[in-house]
Amino acid sequence: MAQHNAFYAQSGGVTAVINASACGVIEACREAPEHIGKVYAGRNGIIGALTEDLIDVSQESDETIAALRHTPGGAFGSCRYKLKDIDTHRAQYERLIEVFKAHDIRYFFYNGGGDSADTCLKVSQLSEKMGYPLTAIHVPKTVDNDLPITDCSPGFGSVAKYIATSTLEASLDIASMCATSTKVFVLEVMGRHAGWIAAAGGLAGQGEGEPPHVIIFPEIAFDREAVMARVEYCVREYGYCVMVVSEGARYEDGTFLADAGNTDAFGHRQLGGVAPTVAGMVKQDLGYKYHWAVADYLQRAARHLASKTDVEQAYAVGREAVALALAGKNSMMPAIRRLSPSPYQWDVISAPLAKIANRETFMPRDFISENGFGITQACRDHLSPLIQGEDFPPFKNGLPVVAKPRLEKVDKRLPEFTL
Amino acid sequence: MAQHNAFYAQSGGVTAVINASACGVIEACREAPEHIGKVYAGRNGIIGALTEDLIDVSQESDETIAALRHTPGGAFGSCRYKLKDIDTHRAQYERLIEVFKAHDIRYFFYNGGGDSADTCLKVSQLSEKMGYPLTAIHVPKTVDNDLPITDCSPGFGSVAKYIATSTLEASLDIASMCATSTKVFVLEVMGRHAGWIAAAGGLAGQGEGEPPHVIIFPEIAFDREAVMARVEYCVREYGYCVMVVSEGARYEDGTFLADAGNTDAFGHRQLGGVAPTVAGMVKQDLGYKYHWAVADYLQRAARHLASKTDVEQAYAVGREAVALALAGKNSMMPAIRRLSPSPYQWDVISAPLAKIANRETFMPRDFISENGFGITQACRDHLSPLIQGEDFPPFKNGLPVVAKPRLEKVDKRLPEFTL
């Protein structure tokens, strides 16, 4: 096997551990110099490939690459850019192959979620049609935990640990204050389509009275009366009520709570998220004093509280992607397989992209308690292993140390390309 | 010196390390059995004393007390309850002395901010007038960092570390996404009157282009045009803009941004905080895609990311409070003294409560950069030592381990008292 170059890009919303996958890919490539020459990273994801804006990763020291393992965000830039339909916008796909050809790239590692798995598959199919020998491997990543086949999506475990920990900590805060002050605390978490992250908040408590007392899942239609009755019950019984609310919470008719047509005094759409919306209902219907928090980027960037399990899995799928490519596998994705639930044991298998692309998975209904406000033991057993272990980054001057890659540009060899 | 009992209570908003002070007080009391008998804690702060709702801390194991050091929130309950004016509502103060008498309490340790320092002082003065020998010591605590004399307020350093770290992490996230997606990220932090916590966000970056690019302090009147011009400049120059906004941000006329009279479609006051308000301005004036987060309780409960310096100081002032009491000092507060700026060295001195009560300190103007959007080197030098060091709690099953005190009630000896 002769030596050829590899391309790596990050796609979609980043995570606390997507750079750990980058680290795995790059380190594994560096260990195979007989097959893989340089690694080029796409600046800002696939856009970097389309515009021939490549980063020469060989200019980065081993120390910098190792530091990616504990650096959140996407070190090479990511993008929200979905390649268009291949039949009508074939030019984009052909351009990718041209760029790969121009830089002798024969390995394509694409680190993303369901959409990018689809892109990866199409690029692979087209390169085959065009007679260009490309090995395309998808590296799984998404905080939403909605990829099929794999036991979990790298990135999810760390968000889950952050949300469970934050719920636990904030619950102790409100429990101290509730006698004379705040009665209800609402934490808004990510997950527009599936309640996995909201469910992770449920790991903070165990028994009936332990917070969080109310979880609002996108999977369960929001019934204001039922929710408020439950909140009132909790405040009466436990003195306070902690709510974890998914940003995807919606009414029976599918309307998002956070997008229910409320406008401010100037007639603009209300800017608030679902947390202030729910907190407002609490105030209006029950009169309780509330606090609310919106974790937003903090949750998916919180590398300081990453799950060790998640970091290890993210790194492992990165390495395995290279192993698959070197073994001549094409159009595949490394996936996590759960070998044993307790103690949690896992390995990495491979799955064909055709079975991954464009298939979302949702929370099973039996992971949500009968009243719709909590998680079941089955859910707890499933999620708990994913937040196990800590993997604190090094700190300097009180702050986490992060990688500072040089991001050297590769000289262009092709004419401009307009997106 | 004969043996008498001690009373300890927590007051006002809790912090990640107020229980470390409790730990210091209780451990020091346990080491002085010749002088101090039992420690009674007020359930829900001073209300516990008024209503004779006391917790028998002697029922808690040494392990539980040690675990308080790494448990956020207020283990015995806190309250937002300011004792009324002593001249017209003397009965409340007299009731406190009665409860202390009934339970042979001669040491009063009150853990709170400026208001509770005032209460502590008044209780001390009244006990003297009434001829009851009480030693009253205030234990400092507040995330707002607004107590005089002390170098910092225990509780602040940990919030500062959390906000600086979260700003750093979220900045890496948006930096990855800005090419095709979010251009502006707004993080709302606590601090209604002073910008100390917002300033701590500034520790995340160093140079001109490093995030956060814009800090909005309560001390600087909000000028929408100037702020938006700065945001636009940052997006143009750096590709994105990270903003740290204090909840106390206000217009020239003193109106809070978050309370600017906006109402929703139902005519209710807009529920949003200042982050969605500022994000809305960004959208409206500049058209940029934004994300926003509101840290709320998460920031002051985040014991998992506490500053080691802060934990040590919180514990030290707890212990020193007992030492002061045993030395016969009355109406005093242990305070942190900065002995050396770099390396940061500190010790604990004592300050008379008359110099503490009802005196807030604010950020010096020369801690804020000339344009009003950043911190100066002087501010950085002052704040940086306070976030130094990590003091991670133990974890079990992926979550921080917290103390679970038994909170055994002490039998009442007095008639009911109505607040």
PDB file of C-alpha atoms in Angstrom, chain A residues 1-9 22 24-43 49 53-58 76 96 99-110 132-137 139 318 321-323 325-326 410:
ATOM      1  CA  MET A   1       0.000   0.000   0.000  1.00  0.00           C
ATOM      2  CA  ALA A   2       1.454   3.357  -1.001  1.00  0.00           C
ATOM      3  CA  GLN A   3       1.269   6.471   1.113  1.00  0.00           C
ATOM      4  CA  HIS A   4      -1.677   8.865   0.593  1.00  0.00           C
ATOM      5  CA  ASN A   5      -3.105  11.738   2.540  1.00  0.00           C
ATOM      6  CA  ALA A   6      -6.134  11.837   4.824  1.00  0.00           C
ATOM      7  CA  PHE A   7      -8.836  14.435   5.276  1.00  0.00           C
ATOM      8  CA  TYR A   8     -10.642  15.046   8.561  1.00  0.00           C
ATOM      9  CA  ALA A   9     -13.519  17.435   9.201  1.00  0.00           C
ATOM     10  CA  ALA A  22      -9.943  14.279  16.291  1.00  0.00           C
ATOM     11  CA  GLY A  24      -7.831   9.625  18.027  1.00  0.00           C
ATOM     12  CA  VAL A  25      -7.970   9.996  14.244  1.00  0.00           C
ATOM     13  CA  ILE A  26      -4.785  12.063  14.021  1.00  0.00           C
ATOM     14  CA  GLU A  27      -2.747   9.962  16.434  1.00  0.00           C
ATOM     15  CA  ALA A  28      -3.762   6.761  14.640  1.00  0.00           C
ATOM     16  CA  CYS A  29      -2.838   8.319  11.285  1.00  0.00           C
ATOM     17  CA  ARG A  30       0.555   9.327  12.639  1.00  0.00           C
ATOM     18  CA  GLU A  31       1.152   5.751  13.704  1.00  0.00           C
ATOM     19  CA  ALA A  32       0.658   4.518  10.134  1.00  0.00           C
ATOM     20  CA  PRO A  33       3.174   6.507   8.077  1.00  0.00           C
ATOM     21  CA  GLU A  34       3.584   3.649   5.616  1.00  0.00           C
ATOM     22  CA  HIS A  35      -0.005   4.250   4.468  1.00  0.00           C
ATOM     23  CA  ILE A  36      -0.998   7.731   5.547  1.00  0.00           C
ATOM     24  CA  GLY A  37       1.032  10.801   4.691  1.00  0.00           C
ATOM     25  CA  LYS A  38      -0.364  14.076   5.890  1.00  0.00           C
ATOM     26  CA  VAL A  39      -3.644  14.713   7.616  1.00  0.00           C
ATOM     27  CA  TYR A  40      -5.475  17.715   6.239  1.00  0.00           C
ATOM     28  CA  ALA A  41      -8.323  19.151   8.250  1.00  0.00           C
ATOM     29  CA  GLY A  42     -11.183  21.049   6.675  1.00  0.00           C
ATOM     30  CA  ARG A  43     -11.374  24.545   8.079  1.00  0.00           C
ATOM     31  CA  ALA A  49     -13.014  20.858   1.573  1.00  0.00           C
ATOM     32  CA  ASP A  53      -9.398  25.734   2.696  1.00  0.00           C
ATOM     33  CA  LEU A  54      -7.295  22.992   4.243  1.00  0.00           C
ATOM     34  CA  ILE A  55      -5.293  22.962   7.439  1.00  0.00           C
ATOM     35  CA  ASP A  56      -1.978  21.118   7.444  1.00  0.00           C
ATOM     36  CA  VAL A  57      -2.232  19.070  10.620  1.00  0.00           C
ATOM     37  CA  SER A  58       1.348  17.828  10.197  1.00  0.00           C
ATOM     38  CA  PHE A  76     -10.603  23.024  13.170  1.00  0.00           C
ATOM     39  CA  LEU A  96     -15.021  17.370  -3.108  1.00  0.00           C
ATOM     40  CA  VAL A  99     -10.069  18.654  -4.025  1.00  0.00           C
ATOM     41  CA  PHE A 100      -9.248  15.208  -2.698  1.00  0.00           C
ATOM     42  CA  LYS A 101      -7.551  14.323  -5.985  1.00  0.00           C
ATOM     43  CA  ALA A 102      -5.571  17.581  -6.054  1.00  0.00           C
ATOM     44  CA  HIS A 103      -4.157  16.861  -2.600  1.00  0.00           C
ATOM     45  CA  ASP A 104      -3.823  13.112  -2.967  1.00  0.00           C
ATOM     46  CA  ILE A 105      -6.411  12.534  -0.289  1.00  0.00           C
ATOM     47  CA  ARG A 106      -7.658   8.959  -0.244  1.00  0.00           C
ATOM     48  CA  TYR A 107      -8.993   8.773   3.283  1.00  0.00           C
ATOM     49  CA  PHE A 108     -12.042  10.789   4.248  1.00  0.00           C
ATOM     50  CA  PHE A 109     -12.927  10.954   7.968  1.00  0.00           C
ATOM     51  CA  TYR A 110     -16.095  12.868   8.672  1.00  0.00           C
ATOM     52  CA  TYR A 132     -11.584   7.676  -7.542  1.00  0.00           C
ATOM     53  CA  PRO A 133     -10.341   5.349  -4.814  1.00  0.00           C
ATOM     54  CA  LEU A 134     -11.586   7.014  -1.633  1.00  0.00           C
ATOM     55  CA  THR A 135     -12.158   5.334   1.705  1.00  0.00           C
ATOM     56  CA  ALA A 136     -14.884   7.215   3.575  1.00  0.00           C
ATOM     57  CA  ILE A 137     -15.413   6.630   7.269  1.00  0.00           C
ATOM     58  CA  VAL A 139     -16.871   9.229  13.062  1.00  0.00           C
ATOM     59  CA  GLY A 318     -11.506   8.197  16.221  1.00  0.00           C
ATOM     60  CA  ALA A 321     -12.084   4.959  12.087  1.00  0.00           C
ATOM     61  CA  VAL A 322      -8.473   4.888  10.942  1.00  0.00           C
ATOM     62  CA  ALA A 323      -8.185   1.179  11.641  1.00  0.00           C
ATOM     63  CA  ALA A 325      -9.883   2.649   6.684  1.00  0.00           C
ATOM     64  CA  LEU A 326      -6.534   0.863   6.786  1.00  0.00           C
ATOM     65  CA  VAL A 410      -2.281  24.323   2.800  1.00  0.00           C
TER      66      VAL A 410
END
